[in-house]
Coordinates of C-alpha atoms in Angstrom, one line a residue:
X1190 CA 30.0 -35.2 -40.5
X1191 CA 29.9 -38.4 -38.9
X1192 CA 29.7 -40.7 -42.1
X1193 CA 33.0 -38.9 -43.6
X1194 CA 36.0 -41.2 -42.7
X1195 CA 39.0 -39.0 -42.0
X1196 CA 41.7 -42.1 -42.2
X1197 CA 40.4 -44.8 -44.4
X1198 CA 43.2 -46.9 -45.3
X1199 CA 45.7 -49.1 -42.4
X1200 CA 48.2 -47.5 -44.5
X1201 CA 47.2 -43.8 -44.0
X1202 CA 50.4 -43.5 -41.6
X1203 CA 54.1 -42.7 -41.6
X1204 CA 56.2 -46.1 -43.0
X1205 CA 58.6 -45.3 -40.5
X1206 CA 55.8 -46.6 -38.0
X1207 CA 55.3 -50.0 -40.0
X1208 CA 59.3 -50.5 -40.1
X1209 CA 59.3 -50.1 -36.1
X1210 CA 56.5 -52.0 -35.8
X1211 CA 58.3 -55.1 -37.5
X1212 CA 61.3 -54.9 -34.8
X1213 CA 59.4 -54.6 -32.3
X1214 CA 57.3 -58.0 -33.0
X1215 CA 60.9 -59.3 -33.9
X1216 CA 63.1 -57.9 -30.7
X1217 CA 60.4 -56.7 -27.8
X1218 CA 57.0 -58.7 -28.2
X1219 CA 55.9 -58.6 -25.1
X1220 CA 56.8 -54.9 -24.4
X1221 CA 54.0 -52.7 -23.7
X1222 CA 54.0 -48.8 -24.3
X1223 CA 52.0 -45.8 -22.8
X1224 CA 51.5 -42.4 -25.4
X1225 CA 50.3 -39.0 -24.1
X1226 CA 48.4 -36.4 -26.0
X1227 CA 50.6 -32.9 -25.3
X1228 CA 48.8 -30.1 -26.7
X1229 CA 52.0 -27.4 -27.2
X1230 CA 50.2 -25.3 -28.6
X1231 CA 47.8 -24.7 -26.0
X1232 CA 44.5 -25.1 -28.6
X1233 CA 40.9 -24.6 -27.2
X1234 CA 39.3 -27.4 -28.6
X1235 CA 35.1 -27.2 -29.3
X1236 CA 32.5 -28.8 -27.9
X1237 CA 31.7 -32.5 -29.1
X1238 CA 35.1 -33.0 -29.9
X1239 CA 36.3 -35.3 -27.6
X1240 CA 33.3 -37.6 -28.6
X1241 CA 34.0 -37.1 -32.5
X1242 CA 37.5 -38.1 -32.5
X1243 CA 36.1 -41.3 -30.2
X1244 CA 34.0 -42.0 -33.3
X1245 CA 36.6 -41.7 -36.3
X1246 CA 38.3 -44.1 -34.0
X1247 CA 35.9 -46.5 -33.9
X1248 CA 35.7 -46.6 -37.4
X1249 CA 39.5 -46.6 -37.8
X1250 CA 38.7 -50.7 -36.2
X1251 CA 37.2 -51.5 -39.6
X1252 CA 40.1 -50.5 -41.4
X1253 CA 42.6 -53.9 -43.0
X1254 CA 45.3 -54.8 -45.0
X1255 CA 43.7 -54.8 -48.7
X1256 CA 45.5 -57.4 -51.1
X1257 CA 46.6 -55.0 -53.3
X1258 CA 48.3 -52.9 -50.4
X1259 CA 50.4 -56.8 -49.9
X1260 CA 51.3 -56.8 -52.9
X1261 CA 52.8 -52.9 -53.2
X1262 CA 54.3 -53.8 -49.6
X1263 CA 56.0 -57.2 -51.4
X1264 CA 57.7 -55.0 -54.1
X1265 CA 58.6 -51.9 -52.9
X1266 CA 59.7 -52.6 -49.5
X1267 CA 61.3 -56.5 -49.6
X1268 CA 62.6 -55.7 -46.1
X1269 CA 59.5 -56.3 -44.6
X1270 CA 59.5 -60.2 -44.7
X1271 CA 56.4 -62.4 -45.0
X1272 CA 55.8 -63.4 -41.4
X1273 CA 55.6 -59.6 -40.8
X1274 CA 53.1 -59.0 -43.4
X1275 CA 51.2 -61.7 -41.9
X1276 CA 50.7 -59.9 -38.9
X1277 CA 50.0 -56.8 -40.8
X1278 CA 47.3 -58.9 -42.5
X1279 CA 45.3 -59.8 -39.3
X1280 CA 46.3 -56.4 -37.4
X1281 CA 43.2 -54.3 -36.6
X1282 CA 42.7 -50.8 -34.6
X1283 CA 41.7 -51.6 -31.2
X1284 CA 39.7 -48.1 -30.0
X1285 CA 39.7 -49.6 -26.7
X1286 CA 43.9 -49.0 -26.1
X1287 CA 42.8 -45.3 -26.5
X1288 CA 41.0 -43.2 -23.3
X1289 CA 40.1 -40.0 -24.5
X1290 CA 38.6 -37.5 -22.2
X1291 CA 37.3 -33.8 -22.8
X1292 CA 37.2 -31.7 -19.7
X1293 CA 35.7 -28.4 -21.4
X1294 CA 37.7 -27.1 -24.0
X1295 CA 40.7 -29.6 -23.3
X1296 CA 41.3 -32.7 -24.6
X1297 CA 43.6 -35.1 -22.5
X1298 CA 44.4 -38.1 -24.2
X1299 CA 46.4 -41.6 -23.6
X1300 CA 46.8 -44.5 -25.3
X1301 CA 48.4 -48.0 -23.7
X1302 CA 49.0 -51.4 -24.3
X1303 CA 51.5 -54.1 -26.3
X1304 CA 54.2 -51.8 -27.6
X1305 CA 53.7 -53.6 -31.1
X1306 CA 50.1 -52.9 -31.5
X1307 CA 49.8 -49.3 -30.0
X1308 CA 52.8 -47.5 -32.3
X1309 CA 50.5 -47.5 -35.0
X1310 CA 48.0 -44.8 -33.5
X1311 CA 50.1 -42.1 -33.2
X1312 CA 49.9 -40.5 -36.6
X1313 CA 46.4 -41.2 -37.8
X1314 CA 45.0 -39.8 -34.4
X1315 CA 47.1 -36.3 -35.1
X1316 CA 45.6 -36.3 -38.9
X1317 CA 42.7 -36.6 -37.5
X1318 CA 42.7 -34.2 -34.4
X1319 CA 44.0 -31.6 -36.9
X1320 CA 41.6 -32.5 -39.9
X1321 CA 38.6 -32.4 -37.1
X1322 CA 40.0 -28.8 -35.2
X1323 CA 39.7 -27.4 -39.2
X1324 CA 36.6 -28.5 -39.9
X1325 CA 34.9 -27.9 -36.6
X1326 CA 36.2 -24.5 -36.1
X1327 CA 35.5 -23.4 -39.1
X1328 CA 39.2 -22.7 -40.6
X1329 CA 38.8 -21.2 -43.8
X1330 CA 41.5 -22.7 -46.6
X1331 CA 42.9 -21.1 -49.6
X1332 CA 41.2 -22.5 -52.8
X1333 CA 43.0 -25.9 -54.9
X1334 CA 43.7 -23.5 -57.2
X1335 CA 46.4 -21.4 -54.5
X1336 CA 47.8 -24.3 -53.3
X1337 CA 48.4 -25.7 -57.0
X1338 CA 50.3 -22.7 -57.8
X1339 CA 52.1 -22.2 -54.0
X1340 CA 53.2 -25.8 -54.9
X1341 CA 54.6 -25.5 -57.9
X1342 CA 56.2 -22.2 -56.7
X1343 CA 58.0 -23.9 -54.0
X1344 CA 59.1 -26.6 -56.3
X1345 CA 60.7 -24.0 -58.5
X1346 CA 62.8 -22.9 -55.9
X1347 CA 63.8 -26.0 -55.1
X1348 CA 64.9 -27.1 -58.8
X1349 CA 67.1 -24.2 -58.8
X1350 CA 68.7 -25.1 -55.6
X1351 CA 69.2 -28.6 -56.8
X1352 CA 68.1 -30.3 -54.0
X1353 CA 66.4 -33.7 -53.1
X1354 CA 63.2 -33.5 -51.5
X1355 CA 60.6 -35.9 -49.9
X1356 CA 57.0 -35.2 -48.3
X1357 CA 57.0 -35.8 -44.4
X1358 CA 53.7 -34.0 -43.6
X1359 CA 51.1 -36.9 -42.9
X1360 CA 50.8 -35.8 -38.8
X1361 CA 49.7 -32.4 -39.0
X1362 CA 48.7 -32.2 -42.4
X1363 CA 45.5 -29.5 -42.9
X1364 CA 42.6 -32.7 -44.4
X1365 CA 43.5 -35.7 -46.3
X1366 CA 42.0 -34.2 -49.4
X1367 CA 44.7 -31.5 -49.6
X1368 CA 47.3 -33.8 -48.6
X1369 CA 46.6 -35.8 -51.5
X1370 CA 46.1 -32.8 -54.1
X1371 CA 49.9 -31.6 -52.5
X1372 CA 51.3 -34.9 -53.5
X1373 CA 50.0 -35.3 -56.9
X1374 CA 51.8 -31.8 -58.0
X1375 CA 54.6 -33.0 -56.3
X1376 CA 54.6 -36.5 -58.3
X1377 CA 53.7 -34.2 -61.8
X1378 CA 56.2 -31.4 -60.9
X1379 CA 59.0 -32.6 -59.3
X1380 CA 60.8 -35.1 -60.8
X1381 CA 63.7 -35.9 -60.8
X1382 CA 64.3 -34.2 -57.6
X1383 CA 61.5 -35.3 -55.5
X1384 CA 62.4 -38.8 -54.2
X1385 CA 58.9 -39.6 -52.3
X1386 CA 56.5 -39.8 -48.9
X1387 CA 56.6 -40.7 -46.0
X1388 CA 53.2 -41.7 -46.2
X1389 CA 52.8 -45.2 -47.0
X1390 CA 49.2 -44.9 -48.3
X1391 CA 49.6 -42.2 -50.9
X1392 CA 53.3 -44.1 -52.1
X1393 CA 51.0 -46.8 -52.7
X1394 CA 48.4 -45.0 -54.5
X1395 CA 50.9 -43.3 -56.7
X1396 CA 53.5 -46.3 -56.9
X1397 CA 56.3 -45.2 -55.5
X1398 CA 58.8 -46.2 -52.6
X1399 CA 58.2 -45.2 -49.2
X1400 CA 61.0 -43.4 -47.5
X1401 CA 61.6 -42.6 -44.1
X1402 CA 63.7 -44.8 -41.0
X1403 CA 62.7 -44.9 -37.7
X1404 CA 61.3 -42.7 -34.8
X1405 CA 62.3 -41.4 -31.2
X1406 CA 60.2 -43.9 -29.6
X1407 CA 63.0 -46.7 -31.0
X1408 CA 66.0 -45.2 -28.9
X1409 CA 63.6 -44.3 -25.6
X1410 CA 62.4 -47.5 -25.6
X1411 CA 66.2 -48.5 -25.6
X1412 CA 67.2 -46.0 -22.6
X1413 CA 64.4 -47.8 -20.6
X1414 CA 65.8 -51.2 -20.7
X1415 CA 69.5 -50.5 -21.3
X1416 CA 70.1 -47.2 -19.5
X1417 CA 70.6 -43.6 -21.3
X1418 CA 74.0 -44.1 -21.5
X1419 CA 74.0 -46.4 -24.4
X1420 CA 70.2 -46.1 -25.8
X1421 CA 71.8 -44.7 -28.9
X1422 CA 74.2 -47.0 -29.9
X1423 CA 71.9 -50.3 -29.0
X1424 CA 69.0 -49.2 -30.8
X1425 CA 71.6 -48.6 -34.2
X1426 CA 72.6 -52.3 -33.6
X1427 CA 69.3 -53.7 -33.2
X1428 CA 68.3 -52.0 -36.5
X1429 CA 70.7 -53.7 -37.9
X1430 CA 70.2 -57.1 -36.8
X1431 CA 67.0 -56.6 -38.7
X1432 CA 67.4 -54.9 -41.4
X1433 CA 70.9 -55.0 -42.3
X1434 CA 72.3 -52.4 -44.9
X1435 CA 68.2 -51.4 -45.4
X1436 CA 66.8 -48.1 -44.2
X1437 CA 69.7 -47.0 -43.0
X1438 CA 69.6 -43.6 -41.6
X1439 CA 70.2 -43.1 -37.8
X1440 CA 68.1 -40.6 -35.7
X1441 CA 70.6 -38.3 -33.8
X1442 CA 69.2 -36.1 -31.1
X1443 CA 67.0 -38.4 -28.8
X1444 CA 69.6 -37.3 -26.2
X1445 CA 71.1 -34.8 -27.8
X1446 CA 73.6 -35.0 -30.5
X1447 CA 76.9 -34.8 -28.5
X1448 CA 75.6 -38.0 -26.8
X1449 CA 74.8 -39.7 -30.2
X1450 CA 77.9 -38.8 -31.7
X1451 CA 79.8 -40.8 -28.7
X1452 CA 77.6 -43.6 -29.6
X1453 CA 78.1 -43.7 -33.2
X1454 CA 80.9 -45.8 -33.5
X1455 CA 83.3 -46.3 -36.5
X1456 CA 81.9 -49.6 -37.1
X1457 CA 77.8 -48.0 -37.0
X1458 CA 79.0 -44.3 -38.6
X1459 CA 80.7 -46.4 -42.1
X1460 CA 77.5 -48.7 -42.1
X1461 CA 74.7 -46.5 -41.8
X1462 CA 74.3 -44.2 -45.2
X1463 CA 74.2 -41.3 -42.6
X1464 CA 71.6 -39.4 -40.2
X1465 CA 68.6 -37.7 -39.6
X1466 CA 68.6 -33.9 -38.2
X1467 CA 65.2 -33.0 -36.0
X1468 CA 66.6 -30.1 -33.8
X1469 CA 68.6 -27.7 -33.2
X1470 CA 71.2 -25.7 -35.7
X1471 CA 70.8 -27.3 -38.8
X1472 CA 74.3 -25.4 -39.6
X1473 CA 75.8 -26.5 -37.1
X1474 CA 75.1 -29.9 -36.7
X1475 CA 76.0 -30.7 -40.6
X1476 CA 79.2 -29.1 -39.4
X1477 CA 79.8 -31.7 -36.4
X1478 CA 78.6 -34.5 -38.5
X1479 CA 81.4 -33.9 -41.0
X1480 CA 83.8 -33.8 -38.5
X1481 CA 82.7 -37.1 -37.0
X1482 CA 82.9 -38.8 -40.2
X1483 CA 86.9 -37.3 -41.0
X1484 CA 87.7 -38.6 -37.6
X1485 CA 87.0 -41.9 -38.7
X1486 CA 88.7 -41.0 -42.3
X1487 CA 85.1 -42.0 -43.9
X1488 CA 84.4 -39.4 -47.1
X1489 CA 81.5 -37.6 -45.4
X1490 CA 80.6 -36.7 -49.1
X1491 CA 79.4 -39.8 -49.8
X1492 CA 77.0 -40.0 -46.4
X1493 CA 73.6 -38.2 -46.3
X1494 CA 71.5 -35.7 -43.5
X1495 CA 67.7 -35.8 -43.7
X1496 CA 67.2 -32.7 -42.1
X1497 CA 63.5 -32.9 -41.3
X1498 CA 62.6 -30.1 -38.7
X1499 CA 60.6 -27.4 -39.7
X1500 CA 61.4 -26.8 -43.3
X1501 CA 60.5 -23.9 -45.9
X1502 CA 62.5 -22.9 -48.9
X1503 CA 64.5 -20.3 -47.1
X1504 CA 65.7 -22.8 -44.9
X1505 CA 66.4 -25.5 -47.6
X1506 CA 68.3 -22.9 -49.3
X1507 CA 70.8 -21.8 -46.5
X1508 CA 71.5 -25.1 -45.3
X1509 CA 71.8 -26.9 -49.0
X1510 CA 74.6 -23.8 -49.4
X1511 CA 76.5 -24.7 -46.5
X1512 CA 76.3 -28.7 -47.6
X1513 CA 77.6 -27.9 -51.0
X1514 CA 80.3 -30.5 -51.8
X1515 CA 80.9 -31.3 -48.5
X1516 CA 77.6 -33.7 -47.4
X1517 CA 74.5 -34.8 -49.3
X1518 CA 71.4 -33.4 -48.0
X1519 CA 68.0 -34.4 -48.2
X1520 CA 65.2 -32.2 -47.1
X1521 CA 61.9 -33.8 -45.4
X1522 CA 59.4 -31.3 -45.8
X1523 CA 56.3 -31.7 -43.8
X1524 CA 53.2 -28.8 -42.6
X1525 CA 55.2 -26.5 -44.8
X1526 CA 53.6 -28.8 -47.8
X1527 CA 50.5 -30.4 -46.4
X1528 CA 49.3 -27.3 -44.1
X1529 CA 50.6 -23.8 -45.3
X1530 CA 47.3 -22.9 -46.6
X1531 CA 45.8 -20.6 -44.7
X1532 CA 44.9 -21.3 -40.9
X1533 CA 47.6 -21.4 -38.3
X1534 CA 49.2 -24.8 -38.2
X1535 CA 48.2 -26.8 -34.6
X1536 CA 51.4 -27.4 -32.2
X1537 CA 50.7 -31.0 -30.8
X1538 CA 52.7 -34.3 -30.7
X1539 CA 51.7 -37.6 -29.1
X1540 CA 54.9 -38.6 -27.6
X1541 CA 55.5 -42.6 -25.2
X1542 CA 55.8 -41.7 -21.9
X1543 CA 56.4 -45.0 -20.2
X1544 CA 57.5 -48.2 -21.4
X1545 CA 57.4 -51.7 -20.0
X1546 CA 59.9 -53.4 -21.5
X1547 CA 59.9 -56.5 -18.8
X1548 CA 58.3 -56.8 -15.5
X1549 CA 58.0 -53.1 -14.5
X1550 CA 57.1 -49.9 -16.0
X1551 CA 59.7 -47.2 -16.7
X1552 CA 59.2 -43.5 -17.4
X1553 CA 60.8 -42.3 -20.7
X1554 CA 62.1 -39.2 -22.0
X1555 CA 63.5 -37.3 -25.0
X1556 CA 66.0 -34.4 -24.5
X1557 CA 66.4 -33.6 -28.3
X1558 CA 69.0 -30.6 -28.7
X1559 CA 66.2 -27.6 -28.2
X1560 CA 64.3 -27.8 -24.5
X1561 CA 60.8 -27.0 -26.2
X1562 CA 61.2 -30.5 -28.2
X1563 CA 62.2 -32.3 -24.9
X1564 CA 59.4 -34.4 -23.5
X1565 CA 59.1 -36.7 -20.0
X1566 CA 58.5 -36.2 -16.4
X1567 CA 61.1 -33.5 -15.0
X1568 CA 62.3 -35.6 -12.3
X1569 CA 63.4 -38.1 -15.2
X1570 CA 64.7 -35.5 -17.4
X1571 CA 67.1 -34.1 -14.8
X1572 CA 67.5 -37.9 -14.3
X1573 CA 69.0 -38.6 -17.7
X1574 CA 71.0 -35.5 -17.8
X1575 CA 72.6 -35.9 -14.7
X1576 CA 73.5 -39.6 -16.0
X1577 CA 74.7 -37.8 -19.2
X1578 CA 76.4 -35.3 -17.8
X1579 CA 74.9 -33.0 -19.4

């Protein structure tokens, strides 16, 4: 057990960490960031954990930037300039930003430090929480063989619906070894249709782009040191101070999507290629995006949704009806590829709950359109709302 390295590679992570990562060296370097371990889902966690996951950490220090994984970073993602990859080049894991205790069968974890080294962790440490609960706990998987053919099955259903599809399932996948096998049947079956990962070890190891934007964290930072009110529109305009007409999807439900939409200027709403859906109505959003778009007499036909919450075919299917002709949509599909294969899928997230971004420290939440997805202190959430009106 303790030999086997559950995250071997500094690019086992989501891209949209590494893309964050660059404007925050760029815009906030001396920011600093505080992350909590919220266990949703209420798992009892075994004995030893605590001091396992401690381990895979340490050895997570070891991990660097290969010179191959430059070089697929040079081609496939020219955004990220040289002075960035420079940094990447000398960035190392530092286990000591990371307290992990186990009281029993919990687990309470936090992680703190400068913003632009800690927003790596996030990920990896929720591959391996969920790769470790499996294994210790003795979850019992269906066989390659299932998941070949549940795979392919799924992709069937999604060449018949015409749809675009890309792999989002890196955090709570079920072990890297089936996220991996779920991603090569995905390269051998799915083409044209399947347009990638957002996993920017396994785009490199099977040579294709990384896809994927930014993250919540981006716009709570933003509330923290320019007020709720316009987090949302800030954070858009930032992004594009770095990164132009590139990656250019904007996240719409850090505080809800009424409050993005009044942020989402015609100026930001006929530059960005369109937005990402994480909660809430799926219908019904795609229905208030369109509208926003006509109101600005921009086609909305020619502007994309990622809708990337919770995804199976049934879902794909209803919402990709409704888009017909009206929207593009792209489907992020996550656990639903990397962890539908037997055990229940784990319910956790590791979400920033303070931010420094200059001499004090500032508690930070996310409303998101669903109360269940909204994290931060209550006294801050009513906070925000009130300042919302919401």
């Amino acid at each position: 057990m303790n030999n086997f390295s559950i995250v071997s590679s500094l690019l086992d992570n989501d891209f949209y960490k590494f893309t964050m990562q660059n404007a925050v060296i760029k815009l906030f370097p001396l920011a600093k960031a505080k992350y909590e371990f919220i266990n949703r889902g209420k798992h009892t966690f075994p004995k030893n954990f605590g001091y396992l996951l401690k381990e895979n950490l340490k050895k997570m220090s070891l991990l660097k930037l290969s010179s191959e994984e430059r070089i697929y970073l040079e081609k496939y993602c020219p955004y990220l300039d040289s002075s960035y990859l420079d940094f990447l080049n000398k960035y190392q894991y530092n286990p000591k930003e990371v307290n992990i205790y186990q009281k029993g069968k919990n687990i309470q974890m936090n992680i703190e430090g400068l913003w632009s080294r800690t927003i790596l962790w996030e990920v990896p440490i929720m591959a391996i929480i969920s790769e470790l609960y499996y294994k210790l706990t003795g979850a019992k998987r269906i066989s390659n063989k299932k998941i070949t053919i549940l795979t392919k099955e799924k992709l069937k259903k999604y060449e018949r619906l015409k749809v675009q599809i890309g792999e989002y399932g890196t955090r709570r996948r079920y072990s890297y070894r089936v996220h991996k096998l779920v991603l090569k049947i995905l390269m051998e079956y799915g083409y044209p249709f399947f347009i990638g990962s957002s996993n920017l070890h396994f785009s490199h190891i099977f040579s294709i782009k990384p896809i994927g934007t930014q993250g919540h964290e981006w716009i709570m930072f933003h509330a923290a040191k320019y007020g709720f009110d316009e987090a949302d529109r800030i954070a858009m305009e930032n992004w594009l101070n770095i990164y132009g007409g590139n990656l250019g999807i904007a996240l719409s439900d850090t505080y809800t999507s009424s409050i993005f939409f009044k942020n989402f200027n015609k100026k930001l709403s006929s530059i960005f290629k369109g937005v990402r859906h994480d909660s809430g109505d799926p219908i019904f959003f795609a229905k208030e995006t369109i509208q926003h778009y006509k109101k600005f007499q921009i086609n909305p036909i020619r502007k994309k949704i990622i809708f990337s919450d919770n995804l199976n075919p049934y879902k794909v299917a209803d919402i990709s009806s409704f888009c017909k002709n009206k929207i593009i949509p792209i489907f992020g599909i996550g656990t639903n590829f990397t962890n539908d294969v037997g055990p229940p899928n784990m319910n956790i997230v590791i979400k920033m709950v303070q931010a420094l971004p200059e001499k004090k420290w500032v508690s930070v939440v996310k409303l998101s359109n669903v109360k269940e997805k909204s994290t931060g202190k209550k006294n801050m959430i009513f906070l925000a709302k009130k300042t919302l009106h919401l």
